[in-house]
Short mmCIF file of C-alpha atoms and ligand atoms in Angstrom, two decimals:
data_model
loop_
_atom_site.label_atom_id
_atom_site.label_comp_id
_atom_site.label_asym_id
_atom_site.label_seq_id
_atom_site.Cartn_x
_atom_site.Cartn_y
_atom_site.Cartn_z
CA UNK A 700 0.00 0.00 0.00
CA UNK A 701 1.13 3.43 -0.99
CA UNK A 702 1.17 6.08 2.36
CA UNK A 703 2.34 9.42 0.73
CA UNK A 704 4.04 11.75 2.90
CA UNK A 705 3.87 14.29 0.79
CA UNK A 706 5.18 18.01 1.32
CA UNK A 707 3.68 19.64 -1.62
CA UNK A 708 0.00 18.54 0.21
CA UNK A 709 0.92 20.54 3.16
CA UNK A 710 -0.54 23.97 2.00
CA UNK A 711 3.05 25.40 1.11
CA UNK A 712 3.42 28.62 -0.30
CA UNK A 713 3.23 28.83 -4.21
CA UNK A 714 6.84 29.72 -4.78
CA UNK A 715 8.44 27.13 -2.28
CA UNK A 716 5.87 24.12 -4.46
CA UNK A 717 7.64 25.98 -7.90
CA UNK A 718 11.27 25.68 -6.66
CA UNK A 719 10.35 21.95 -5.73
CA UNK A 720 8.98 21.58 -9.03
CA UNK A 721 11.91 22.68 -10.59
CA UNK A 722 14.37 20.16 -8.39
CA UNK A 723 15.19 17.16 -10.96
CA UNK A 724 13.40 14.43 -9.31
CA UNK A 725 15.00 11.31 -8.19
CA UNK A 726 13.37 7.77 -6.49
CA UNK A 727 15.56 6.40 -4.02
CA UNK A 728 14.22 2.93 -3.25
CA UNK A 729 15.39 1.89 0.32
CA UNK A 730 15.84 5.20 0.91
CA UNK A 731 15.28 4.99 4.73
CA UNK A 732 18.18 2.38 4.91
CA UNK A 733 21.99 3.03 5.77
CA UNK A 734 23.17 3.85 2.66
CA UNK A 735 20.25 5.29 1.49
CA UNK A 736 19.37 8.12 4.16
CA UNK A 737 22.98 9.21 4.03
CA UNK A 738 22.17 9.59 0.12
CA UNK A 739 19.30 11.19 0.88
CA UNK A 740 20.77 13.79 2.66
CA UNK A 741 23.44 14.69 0.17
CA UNK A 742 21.09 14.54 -2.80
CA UNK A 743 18.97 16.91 -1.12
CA UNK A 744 22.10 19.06 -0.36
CA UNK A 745 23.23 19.05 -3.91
CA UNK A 746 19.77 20.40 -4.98
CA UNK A 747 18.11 17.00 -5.80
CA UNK A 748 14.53 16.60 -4.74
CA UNK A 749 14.54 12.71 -3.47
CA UNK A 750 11.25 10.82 -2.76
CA UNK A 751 11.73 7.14 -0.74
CA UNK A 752 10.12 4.48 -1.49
CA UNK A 753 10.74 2.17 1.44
CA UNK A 754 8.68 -0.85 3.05
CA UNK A 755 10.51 -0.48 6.22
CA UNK A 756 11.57 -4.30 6.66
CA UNK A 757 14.60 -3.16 7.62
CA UNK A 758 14.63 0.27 8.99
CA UNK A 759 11.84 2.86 10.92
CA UNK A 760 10.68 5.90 10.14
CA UNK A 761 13.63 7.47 12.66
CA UNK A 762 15.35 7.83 9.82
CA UNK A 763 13.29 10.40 8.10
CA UNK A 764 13.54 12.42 11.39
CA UNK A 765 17.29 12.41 11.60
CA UNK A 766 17.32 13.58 7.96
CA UNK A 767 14.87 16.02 8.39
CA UNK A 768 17.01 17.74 11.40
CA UNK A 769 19.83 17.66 8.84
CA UNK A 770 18.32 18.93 5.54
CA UNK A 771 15.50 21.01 7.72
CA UNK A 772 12.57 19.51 5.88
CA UNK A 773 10.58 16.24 6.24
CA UNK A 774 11.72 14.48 2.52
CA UNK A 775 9.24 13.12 0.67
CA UNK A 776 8.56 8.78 1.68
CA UNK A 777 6.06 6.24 0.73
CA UNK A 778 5.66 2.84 2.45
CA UNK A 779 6.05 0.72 -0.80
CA UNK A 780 6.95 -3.17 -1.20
CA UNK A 781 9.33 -2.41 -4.85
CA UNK A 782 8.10 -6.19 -5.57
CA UNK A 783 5.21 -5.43 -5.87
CA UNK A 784 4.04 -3.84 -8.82
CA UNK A 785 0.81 -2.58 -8.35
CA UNK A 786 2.17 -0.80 -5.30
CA UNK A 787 5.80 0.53 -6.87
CA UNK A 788 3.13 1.55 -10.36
CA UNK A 789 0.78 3.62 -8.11
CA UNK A 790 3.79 5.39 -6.73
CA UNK A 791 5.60 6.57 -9.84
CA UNK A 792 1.95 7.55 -10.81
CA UNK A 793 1.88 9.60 -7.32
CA UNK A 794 5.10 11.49 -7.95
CA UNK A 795 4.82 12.04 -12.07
CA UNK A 796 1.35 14.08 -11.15
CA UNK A 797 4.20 16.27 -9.30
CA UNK A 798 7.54 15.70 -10.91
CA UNK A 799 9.17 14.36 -13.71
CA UNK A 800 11.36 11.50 -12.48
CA UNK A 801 14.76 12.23 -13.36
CA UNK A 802 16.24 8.71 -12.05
CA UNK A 803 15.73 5.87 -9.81
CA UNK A 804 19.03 5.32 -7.17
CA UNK A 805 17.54 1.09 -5.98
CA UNK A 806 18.74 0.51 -2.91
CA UNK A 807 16.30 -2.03 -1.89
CA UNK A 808 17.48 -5.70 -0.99
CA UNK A 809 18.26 -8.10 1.94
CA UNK A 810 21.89 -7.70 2.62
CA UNK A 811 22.67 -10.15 6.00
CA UNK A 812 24.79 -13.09 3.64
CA UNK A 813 24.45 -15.27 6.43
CA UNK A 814 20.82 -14.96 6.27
CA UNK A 815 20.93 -15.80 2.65
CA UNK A 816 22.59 -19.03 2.94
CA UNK A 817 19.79 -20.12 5.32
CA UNK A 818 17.14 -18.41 3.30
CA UNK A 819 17.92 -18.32 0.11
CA UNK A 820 14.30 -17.83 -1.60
CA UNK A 821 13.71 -14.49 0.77
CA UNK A 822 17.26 -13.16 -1.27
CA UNK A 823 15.97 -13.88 -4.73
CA UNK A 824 12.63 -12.89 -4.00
CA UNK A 825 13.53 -9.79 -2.73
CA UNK A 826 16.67 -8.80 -4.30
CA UNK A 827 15.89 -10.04 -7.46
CA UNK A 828 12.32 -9.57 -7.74
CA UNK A 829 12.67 -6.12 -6.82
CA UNK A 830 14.87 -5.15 -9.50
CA UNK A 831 12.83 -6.70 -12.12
CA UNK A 832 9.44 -5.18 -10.89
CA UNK A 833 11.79 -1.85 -11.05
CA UNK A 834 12.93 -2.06 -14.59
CA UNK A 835 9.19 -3.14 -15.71
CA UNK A 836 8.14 0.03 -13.58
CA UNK A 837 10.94 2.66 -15.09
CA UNK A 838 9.76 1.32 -18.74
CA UNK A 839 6.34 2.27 -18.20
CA UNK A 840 6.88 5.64 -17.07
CA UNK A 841 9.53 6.08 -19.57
CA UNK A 842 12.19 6.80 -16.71
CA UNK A 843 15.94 5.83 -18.05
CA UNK A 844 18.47 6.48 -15.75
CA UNK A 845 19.27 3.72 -12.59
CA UNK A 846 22.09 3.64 -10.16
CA UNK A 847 22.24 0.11 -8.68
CA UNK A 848 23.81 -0.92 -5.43
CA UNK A 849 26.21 -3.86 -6.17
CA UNK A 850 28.89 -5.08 -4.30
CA UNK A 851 31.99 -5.81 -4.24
CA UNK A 852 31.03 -9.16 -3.41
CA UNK A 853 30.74 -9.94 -7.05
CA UNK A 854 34.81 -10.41 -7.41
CA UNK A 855 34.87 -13.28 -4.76
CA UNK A 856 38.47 -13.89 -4.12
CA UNK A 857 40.56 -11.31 -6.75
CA UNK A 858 43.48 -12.56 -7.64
CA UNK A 859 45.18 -9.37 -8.73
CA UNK A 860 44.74 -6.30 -5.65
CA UNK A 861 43.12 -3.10 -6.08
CA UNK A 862 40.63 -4.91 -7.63
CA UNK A 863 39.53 -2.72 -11.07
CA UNK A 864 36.48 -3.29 -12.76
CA UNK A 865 38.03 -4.98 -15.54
CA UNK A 866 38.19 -8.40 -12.72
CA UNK A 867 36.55 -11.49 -13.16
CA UNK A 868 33.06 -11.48 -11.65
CA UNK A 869 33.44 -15.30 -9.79
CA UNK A 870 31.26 -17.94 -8.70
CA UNK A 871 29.51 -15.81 -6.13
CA UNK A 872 30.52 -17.84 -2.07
CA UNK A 873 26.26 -16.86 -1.02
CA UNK A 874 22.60 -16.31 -2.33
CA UNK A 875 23.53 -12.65 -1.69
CA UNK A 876 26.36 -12.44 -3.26
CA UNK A 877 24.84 -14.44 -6.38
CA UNK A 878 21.73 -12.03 -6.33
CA UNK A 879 23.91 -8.82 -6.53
CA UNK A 880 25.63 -10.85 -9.86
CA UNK A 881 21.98 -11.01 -11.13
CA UNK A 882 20.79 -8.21 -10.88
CA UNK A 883 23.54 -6.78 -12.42
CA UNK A 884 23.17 -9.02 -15.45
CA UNK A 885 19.61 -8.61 -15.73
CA UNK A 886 20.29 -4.78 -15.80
CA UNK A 887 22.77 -5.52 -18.44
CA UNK A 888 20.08 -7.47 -20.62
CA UNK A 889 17.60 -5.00 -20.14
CA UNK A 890 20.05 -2.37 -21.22
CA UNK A 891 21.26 -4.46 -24.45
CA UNK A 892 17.47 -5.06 -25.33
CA UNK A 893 14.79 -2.10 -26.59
CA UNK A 894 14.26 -0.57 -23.18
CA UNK A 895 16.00 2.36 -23.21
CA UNK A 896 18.11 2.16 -19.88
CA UNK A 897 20.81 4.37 -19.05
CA UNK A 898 22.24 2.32 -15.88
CA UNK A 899 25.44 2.89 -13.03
CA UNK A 900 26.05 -0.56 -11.20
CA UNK A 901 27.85 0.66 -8.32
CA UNK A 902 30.01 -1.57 -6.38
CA UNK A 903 30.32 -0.68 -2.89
CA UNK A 904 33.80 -1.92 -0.82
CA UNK A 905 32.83 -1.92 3.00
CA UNK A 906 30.89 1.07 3.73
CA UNK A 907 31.17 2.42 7.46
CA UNK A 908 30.39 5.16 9.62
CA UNK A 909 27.59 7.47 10.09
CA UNK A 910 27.00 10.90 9.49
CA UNK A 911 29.39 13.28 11.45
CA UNK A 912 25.88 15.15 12.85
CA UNK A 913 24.91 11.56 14.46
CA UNK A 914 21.23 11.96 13.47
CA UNK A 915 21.14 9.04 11.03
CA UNK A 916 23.42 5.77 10.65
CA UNK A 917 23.51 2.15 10.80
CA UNK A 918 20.45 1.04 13.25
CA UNK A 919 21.68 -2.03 15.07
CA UNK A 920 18.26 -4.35 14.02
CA UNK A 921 19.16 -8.04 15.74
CA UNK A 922 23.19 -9.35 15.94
CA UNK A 923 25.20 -7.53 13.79
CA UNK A 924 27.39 -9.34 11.55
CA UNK A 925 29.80 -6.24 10.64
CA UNK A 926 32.78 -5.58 12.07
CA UNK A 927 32.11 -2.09 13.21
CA UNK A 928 28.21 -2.36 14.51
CA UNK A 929 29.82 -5.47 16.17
CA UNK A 930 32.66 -3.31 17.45
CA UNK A 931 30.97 -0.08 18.85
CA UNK A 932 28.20 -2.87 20.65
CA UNK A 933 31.33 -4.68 21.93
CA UNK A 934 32.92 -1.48 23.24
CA UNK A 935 29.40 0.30 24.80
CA UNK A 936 29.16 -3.08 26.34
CA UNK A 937 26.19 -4.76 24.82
CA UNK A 938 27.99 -7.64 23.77
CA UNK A 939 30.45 -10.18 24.41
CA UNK A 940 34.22 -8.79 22.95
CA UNK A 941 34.35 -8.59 19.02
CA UNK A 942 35.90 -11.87 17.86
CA UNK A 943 38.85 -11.44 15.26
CA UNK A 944 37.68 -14.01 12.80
CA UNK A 945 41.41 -15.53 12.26
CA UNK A 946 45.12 -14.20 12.82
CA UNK A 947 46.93 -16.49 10.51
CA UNK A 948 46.04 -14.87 7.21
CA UNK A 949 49.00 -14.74 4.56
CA UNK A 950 48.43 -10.48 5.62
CA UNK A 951 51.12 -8.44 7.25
CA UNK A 952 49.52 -8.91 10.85
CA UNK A 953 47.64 -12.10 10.01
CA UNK A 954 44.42 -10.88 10.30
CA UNK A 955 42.03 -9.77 6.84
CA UNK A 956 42.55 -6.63 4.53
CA UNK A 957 39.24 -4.46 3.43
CA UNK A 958 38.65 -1.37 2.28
CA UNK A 959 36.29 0.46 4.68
CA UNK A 960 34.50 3.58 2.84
CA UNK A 961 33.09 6.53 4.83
CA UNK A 962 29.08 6.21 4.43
CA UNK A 963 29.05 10.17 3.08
CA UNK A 964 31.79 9.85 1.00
CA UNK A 965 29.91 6.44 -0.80
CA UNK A 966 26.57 9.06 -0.53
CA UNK A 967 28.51 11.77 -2.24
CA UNK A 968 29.04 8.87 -4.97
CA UNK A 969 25.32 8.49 -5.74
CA UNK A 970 25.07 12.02 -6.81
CA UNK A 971 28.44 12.17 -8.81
CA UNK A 972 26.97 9.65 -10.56
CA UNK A 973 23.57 10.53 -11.47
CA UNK A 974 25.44 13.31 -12.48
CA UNK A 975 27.73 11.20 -15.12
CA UNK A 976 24.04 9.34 -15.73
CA UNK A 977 22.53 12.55 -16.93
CA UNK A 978 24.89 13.36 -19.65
CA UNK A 979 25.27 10.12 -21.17
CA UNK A 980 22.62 8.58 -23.17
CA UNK A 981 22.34 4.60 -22.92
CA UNK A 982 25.35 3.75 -21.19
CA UNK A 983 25.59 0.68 -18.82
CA UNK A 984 29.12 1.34 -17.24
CA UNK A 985 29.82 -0.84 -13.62
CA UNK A 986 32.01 1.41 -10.99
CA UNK A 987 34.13 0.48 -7.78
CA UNK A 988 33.41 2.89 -4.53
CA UNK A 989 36.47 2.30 -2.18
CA UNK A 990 39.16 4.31 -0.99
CA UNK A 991 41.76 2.36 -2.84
CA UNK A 992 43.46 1.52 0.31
CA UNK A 993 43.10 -1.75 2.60
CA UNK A 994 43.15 -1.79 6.37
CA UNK A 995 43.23 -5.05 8.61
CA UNK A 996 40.85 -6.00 10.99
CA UNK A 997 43.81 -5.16 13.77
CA UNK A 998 44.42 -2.07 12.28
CA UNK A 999 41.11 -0.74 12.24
CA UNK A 1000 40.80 -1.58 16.41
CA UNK A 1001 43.85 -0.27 17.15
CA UNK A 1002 42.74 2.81 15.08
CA UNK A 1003 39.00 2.84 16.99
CA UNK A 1004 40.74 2.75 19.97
CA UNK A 1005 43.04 6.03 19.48
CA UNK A 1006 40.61 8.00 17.86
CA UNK A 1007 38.00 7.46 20.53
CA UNK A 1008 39.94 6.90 23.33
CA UNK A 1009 38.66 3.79 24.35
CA UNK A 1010 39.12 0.34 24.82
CA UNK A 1011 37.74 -2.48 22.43
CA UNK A 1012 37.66 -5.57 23.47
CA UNK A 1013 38.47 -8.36 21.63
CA UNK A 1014 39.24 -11.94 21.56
CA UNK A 1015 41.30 -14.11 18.97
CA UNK A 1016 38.76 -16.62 17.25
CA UNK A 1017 39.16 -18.75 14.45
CA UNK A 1018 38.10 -18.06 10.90
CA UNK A 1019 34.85 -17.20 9.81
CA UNK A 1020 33.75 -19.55 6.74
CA UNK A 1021 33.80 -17.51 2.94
CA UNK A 1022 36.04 -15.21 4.13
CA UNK A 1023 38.19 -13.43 1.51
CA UNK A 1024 41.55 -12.85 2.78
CA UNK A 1025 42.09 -9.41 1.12
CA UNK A 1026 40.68 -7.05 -0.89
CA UNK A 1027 40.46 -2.74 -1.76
CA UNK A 1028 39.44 -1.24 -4.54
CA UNK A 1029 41.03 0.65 -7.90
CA UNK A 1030 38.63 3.59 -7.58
CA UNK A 1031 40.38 5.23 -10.73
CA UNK A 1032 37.68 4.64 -13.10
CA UNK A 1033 34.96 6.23 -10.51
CA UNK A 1034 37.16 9.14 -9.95
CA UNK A 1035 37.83 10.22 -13.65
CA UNK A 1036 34.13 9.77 -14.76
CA UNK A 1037 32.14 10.97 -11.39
CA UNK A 1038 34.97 13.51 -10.42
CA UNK A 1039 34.84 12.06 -6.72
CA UNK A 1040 37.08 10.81 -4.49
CA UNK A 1041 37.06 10.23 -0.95
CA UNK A 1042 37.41 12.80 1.54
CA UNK A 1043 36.93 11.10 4.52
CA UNK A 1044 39.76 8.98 6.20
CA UNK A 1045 39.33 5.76 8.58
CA UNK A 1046 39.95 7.48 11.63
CA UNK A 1047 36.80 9.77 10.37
CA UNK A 1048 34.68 6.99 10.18
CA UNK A 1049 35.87 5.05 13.32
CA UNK A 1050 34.77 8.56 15.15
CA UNK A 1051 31.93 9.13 14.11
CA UNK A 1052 30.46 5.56 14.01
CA UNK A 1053 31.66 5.49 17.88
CA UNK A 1054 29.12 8.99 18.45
CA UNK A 1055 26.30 7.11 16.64
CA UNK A 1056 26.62 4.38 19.12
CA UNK A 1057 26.80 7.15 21.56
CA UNK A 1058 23.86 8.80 20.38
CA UNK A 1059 21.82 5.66 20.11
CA UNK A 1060 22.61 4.82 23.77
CA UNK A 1061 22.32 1.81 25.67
P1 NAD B 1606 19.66 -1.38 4.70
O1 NAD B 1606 19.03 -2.68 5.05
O2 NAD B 1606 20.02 -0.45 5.78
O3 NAD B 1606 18.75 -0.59 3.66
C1 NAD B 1606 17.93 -1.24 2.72
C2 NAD B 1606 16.57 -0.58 2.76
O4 NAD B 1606 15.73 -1.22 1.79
C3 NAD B 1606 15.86 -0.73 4.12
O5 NAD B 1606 15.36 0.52 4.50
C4 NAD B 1606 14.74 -1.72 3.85
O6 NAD B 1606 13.62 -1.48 4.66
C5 NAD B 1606 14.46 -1.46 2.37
N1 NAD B 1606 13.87 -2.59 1.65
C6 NAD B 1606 14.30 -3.87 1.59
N2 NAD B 1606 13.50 -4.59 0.77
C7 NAD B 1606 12.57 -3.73 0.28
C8 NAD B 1606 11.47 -3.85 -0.62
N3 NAD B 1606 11.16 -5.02 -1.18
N4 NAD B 1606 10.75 -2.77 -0.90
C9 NAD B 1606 11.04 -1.57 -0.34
N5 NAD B 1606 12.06 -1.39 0.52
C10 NAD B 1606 12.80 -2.46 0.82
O7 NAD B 1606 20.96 -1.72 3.79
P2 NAD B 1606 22.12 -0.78 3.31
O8 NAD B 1606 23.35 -1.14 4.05
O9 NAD B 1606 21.70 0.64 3.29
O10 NAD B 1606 22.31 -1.32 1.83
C11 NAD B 1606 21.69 -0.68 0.73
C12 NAD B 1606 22.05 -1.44 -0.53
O11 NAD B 1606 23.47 -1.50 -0.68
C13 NAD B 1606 21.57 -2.90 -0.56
O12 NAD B 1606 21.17 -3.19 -1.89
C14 NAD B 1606 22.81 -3.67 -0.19
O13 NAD B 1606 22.78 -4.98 -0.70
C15 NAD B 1606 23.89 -2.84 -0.85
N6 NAD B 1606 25.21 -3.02 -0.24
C16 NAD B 1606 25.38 -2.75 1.09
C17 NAD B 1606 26.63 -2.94 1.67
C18 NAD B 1606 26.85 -2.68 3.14
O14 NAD B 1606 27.91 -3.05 3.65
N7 NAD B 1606 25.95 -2.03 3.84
C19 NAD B 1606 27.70 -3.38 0.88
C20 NAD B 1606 27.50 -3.63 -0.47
C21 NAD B 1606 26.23 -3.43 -1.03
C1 UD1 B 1607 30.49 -8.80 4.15
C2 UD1 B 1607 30.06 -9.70 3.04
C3 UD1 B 1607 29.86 -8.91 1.77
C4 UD1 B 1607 28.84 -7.81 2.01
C5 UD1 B 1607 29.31 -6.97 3.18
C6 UD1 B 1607 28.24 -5.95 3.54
C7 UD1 B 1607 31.04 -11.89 3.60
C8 UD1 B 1607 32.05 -12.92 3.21
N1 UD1 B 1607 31.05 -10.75 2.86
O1 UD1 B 1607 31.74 -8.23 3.77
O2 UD1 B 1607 29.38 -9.76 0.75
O3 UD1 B 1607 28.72 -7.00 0.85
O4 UD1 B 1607 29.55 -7.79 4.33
O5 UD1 B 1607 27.16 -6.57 4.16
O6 UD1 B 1607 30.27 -12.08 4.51
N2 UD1 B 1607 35.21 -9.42 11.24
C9 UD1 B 1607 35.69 -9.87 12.44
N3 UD1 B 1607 34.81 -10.03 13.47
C10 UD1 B 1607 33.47 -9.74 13.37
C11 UD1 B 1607 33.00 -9.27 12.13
C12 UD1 B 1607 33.88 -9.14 11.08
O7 UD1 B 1607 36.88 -10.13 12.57
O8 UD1 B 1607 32.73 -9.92 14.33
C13 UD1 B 1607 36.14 -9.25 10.13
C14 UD1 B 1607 35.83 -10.13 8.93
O9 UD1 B 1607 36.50 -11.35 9.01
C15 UD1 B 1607 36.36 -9.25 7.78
C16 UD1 B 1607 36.19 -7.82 8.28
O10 UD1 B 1607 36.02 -7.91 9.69
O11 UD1 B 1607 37.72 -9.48 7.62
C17 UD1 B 1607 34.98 -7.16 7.69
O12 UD1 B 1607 33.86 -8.00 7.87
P1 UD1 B 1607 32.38 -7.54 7.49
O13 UD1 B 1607 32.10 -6.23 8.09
O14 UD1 B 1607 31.47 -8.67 7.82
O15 UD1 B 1607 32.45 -7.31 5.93
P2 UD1 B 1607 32.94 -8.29 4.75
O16 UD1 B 1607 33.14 -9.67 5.23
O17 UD1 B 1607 34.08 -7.65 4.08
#
């Protein structure tokens, strides 16, 4: 079912309802998630006017009140399932009565891989039959241009490091991981047939953090699986100490290599490259979003615990199963097309993550 929040209903004054009118228009599915408030935010910023479509399986509406004490408006959300296609139709038809949708950014899916391997139907219901009940929905209101969340998932175990986009997508290690490969291949087909589809698939490296205000971040729904919702729980003391899944990886302290991207910098991303979207016609181009350098688990505690002045404990544990030993990204081909580049370091994130937890309280 469709609940419109809608701004422009609230009796606004004529000229405020024409400067909306004039914002290019952009759907951000799963727009009350992680990723996706953080990208509200900075669309809004950079003079985007973003409407969420969200079903809330995996966030609250607390999200739309820690953007709206950023931005200083409510943005625009509707409770929508994007499978279904009666509800994600009657939505588009709600916001083209306003707007002309510029672009969809779909940030909608399951993302727990452990999950996936247990249920793997949920994953390719959800991921996958989102995505397709998208692309059906985009062609009927004529809407071309789609940023996709991908993963850098899809590159399993890279032999060559920084990973570039020019890697071998391998046999994906979960359902997740496999439903991130098909979406992006079903965006590719769509793109090669007569839809017109002008598509970014963006490949995210570990995105952390939380925006430096502390009004909007990760929310910690069940046991978190991450290393750094894991971490901060671990450190306010609402866990047991963060294990390090295995010290005897071929690294230089024996413990895994990632690259762990700022959430604002990988929001800053989604703009850049509806940006790059917008004056291209038909491309179907896939990106890497990392800082292009790798930190180990060790490293990044040690790190937490200077920046923040506290103590993290942790305990030695064995590895965890489908873990990649190491991996960062070759961000060269983002930065020459989008013109971004991170500007947020590690310790940045480590901070502010730690005064979300702090924020969140106990
Ligand atoms: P999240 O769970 O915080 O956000 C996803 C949002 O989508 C939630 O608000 C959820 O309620 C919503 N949603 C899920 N299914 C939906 C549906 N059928 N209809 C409408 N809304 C639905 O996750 P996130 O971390 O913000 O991730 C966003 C995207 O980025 C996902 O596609 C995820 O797979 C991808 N990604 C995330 C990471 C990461 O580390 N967080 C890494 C790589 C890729
Ligand atoms: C995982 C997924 C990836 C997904 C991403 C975002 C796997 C194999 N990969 O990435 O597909 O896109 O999450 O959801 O699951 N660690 C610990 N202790 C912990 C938690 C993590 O030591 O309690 C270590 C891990 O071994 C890893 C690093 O921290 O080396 C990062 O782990 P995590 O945050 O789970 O991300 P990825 O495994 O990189």
């Amino acid at each position: 079912m469709v609940h419109p929040t809608n701004p422009l209903a609230k009796g606004s004054a004529p000229n405020a309802i024409f400067d909306l009118m004039k914002k290019p228009c952009v759907v951000v599915t799963g727009g009350a998630g992680y990723i996706g408030s953080h990208t509200v935010v900075e669309l809004s910023l950079a003079g985007f006017h973003p409407v969420i479509l969200d079903n809330f399986s995996n966030s609250n509406r607390s999200a739309l009140d820690g953007i709206e004490r950023i931005i200083g408006s409510r943005p625009e959300s509707m409770q929508v399932d994007c499978r279904s296609h009666q509800e994600l139709s009657a939505a588009f038809d709600s916001i083209a009565e306003q707007h002309t949708i510029s672009g969809v950014i779909h940030f909608a899916a399951f993302k727990a891989v452990g999950e996936s391997t247990k249920l793997p139907l949920k994953y390719y219901d959800n991921n996958v039959g989102s995505t397709s009940t998208l692309l059906q929905t985009m062609a009927e209101f004529d809407v071309e241009n789609l940023v996709f969340s991908s993963s850098c998932t899809v590159y399993g175990q890279p032999e060559v490091i920084p990973v570039d986009e020019g890697a071998p997508i391998l046999e994906a290690e979960s359902p997740y991981g496999y439903t991130k490969q098909a979406c992006e291949r079903i965006i590719r087909d769509v793109h090669a047939s007569d839809q017109p589809l002008n598509a970014a698939l963006l490949r995210y490296f570990n995105p952390i953090g939380a925006h430096p205000s502390s009004h909007i971040g990760e929310l910690p729904l069940g046991h978190p699986n991450n290393l750094i919702p894991f971490l901060t729980q671990a450190t306010a003391g609402l866990r047991d100490p963060l294990t390090v899944f295995g010290d005897d990886y071929p690294t230089d302290d024996g413990t895994c290599v990632r690259d762990y991207i700022h959430v604002v910098d990988l929001a800053k991303a989604h703009v850049a490259a509806l940006q790059w979207l917008d004056a291209r016609s038909l491309a179907c181009e896939s990106f890497n979003l990392g800082t292009g350098h790798g930190n180990s688990v060790l490293e990044v505690i040690h790190s937490f615990q200077r920046v923040n002045g506290v103590d993290v404990p942790h305990v030695m544990g064995p590895r965890r199963e489908g873990d990649i030993t190491a991996i960062y990204a070759d961000p060269a081909k983002a930065r020459s097309a989008f013109g971004w580049s991170c500007e947020h370091s590690l310790d940045d994130a480590l901070r502010d993550a730690w005064n979300w937890q702090l924020a969140l309280g106990t």
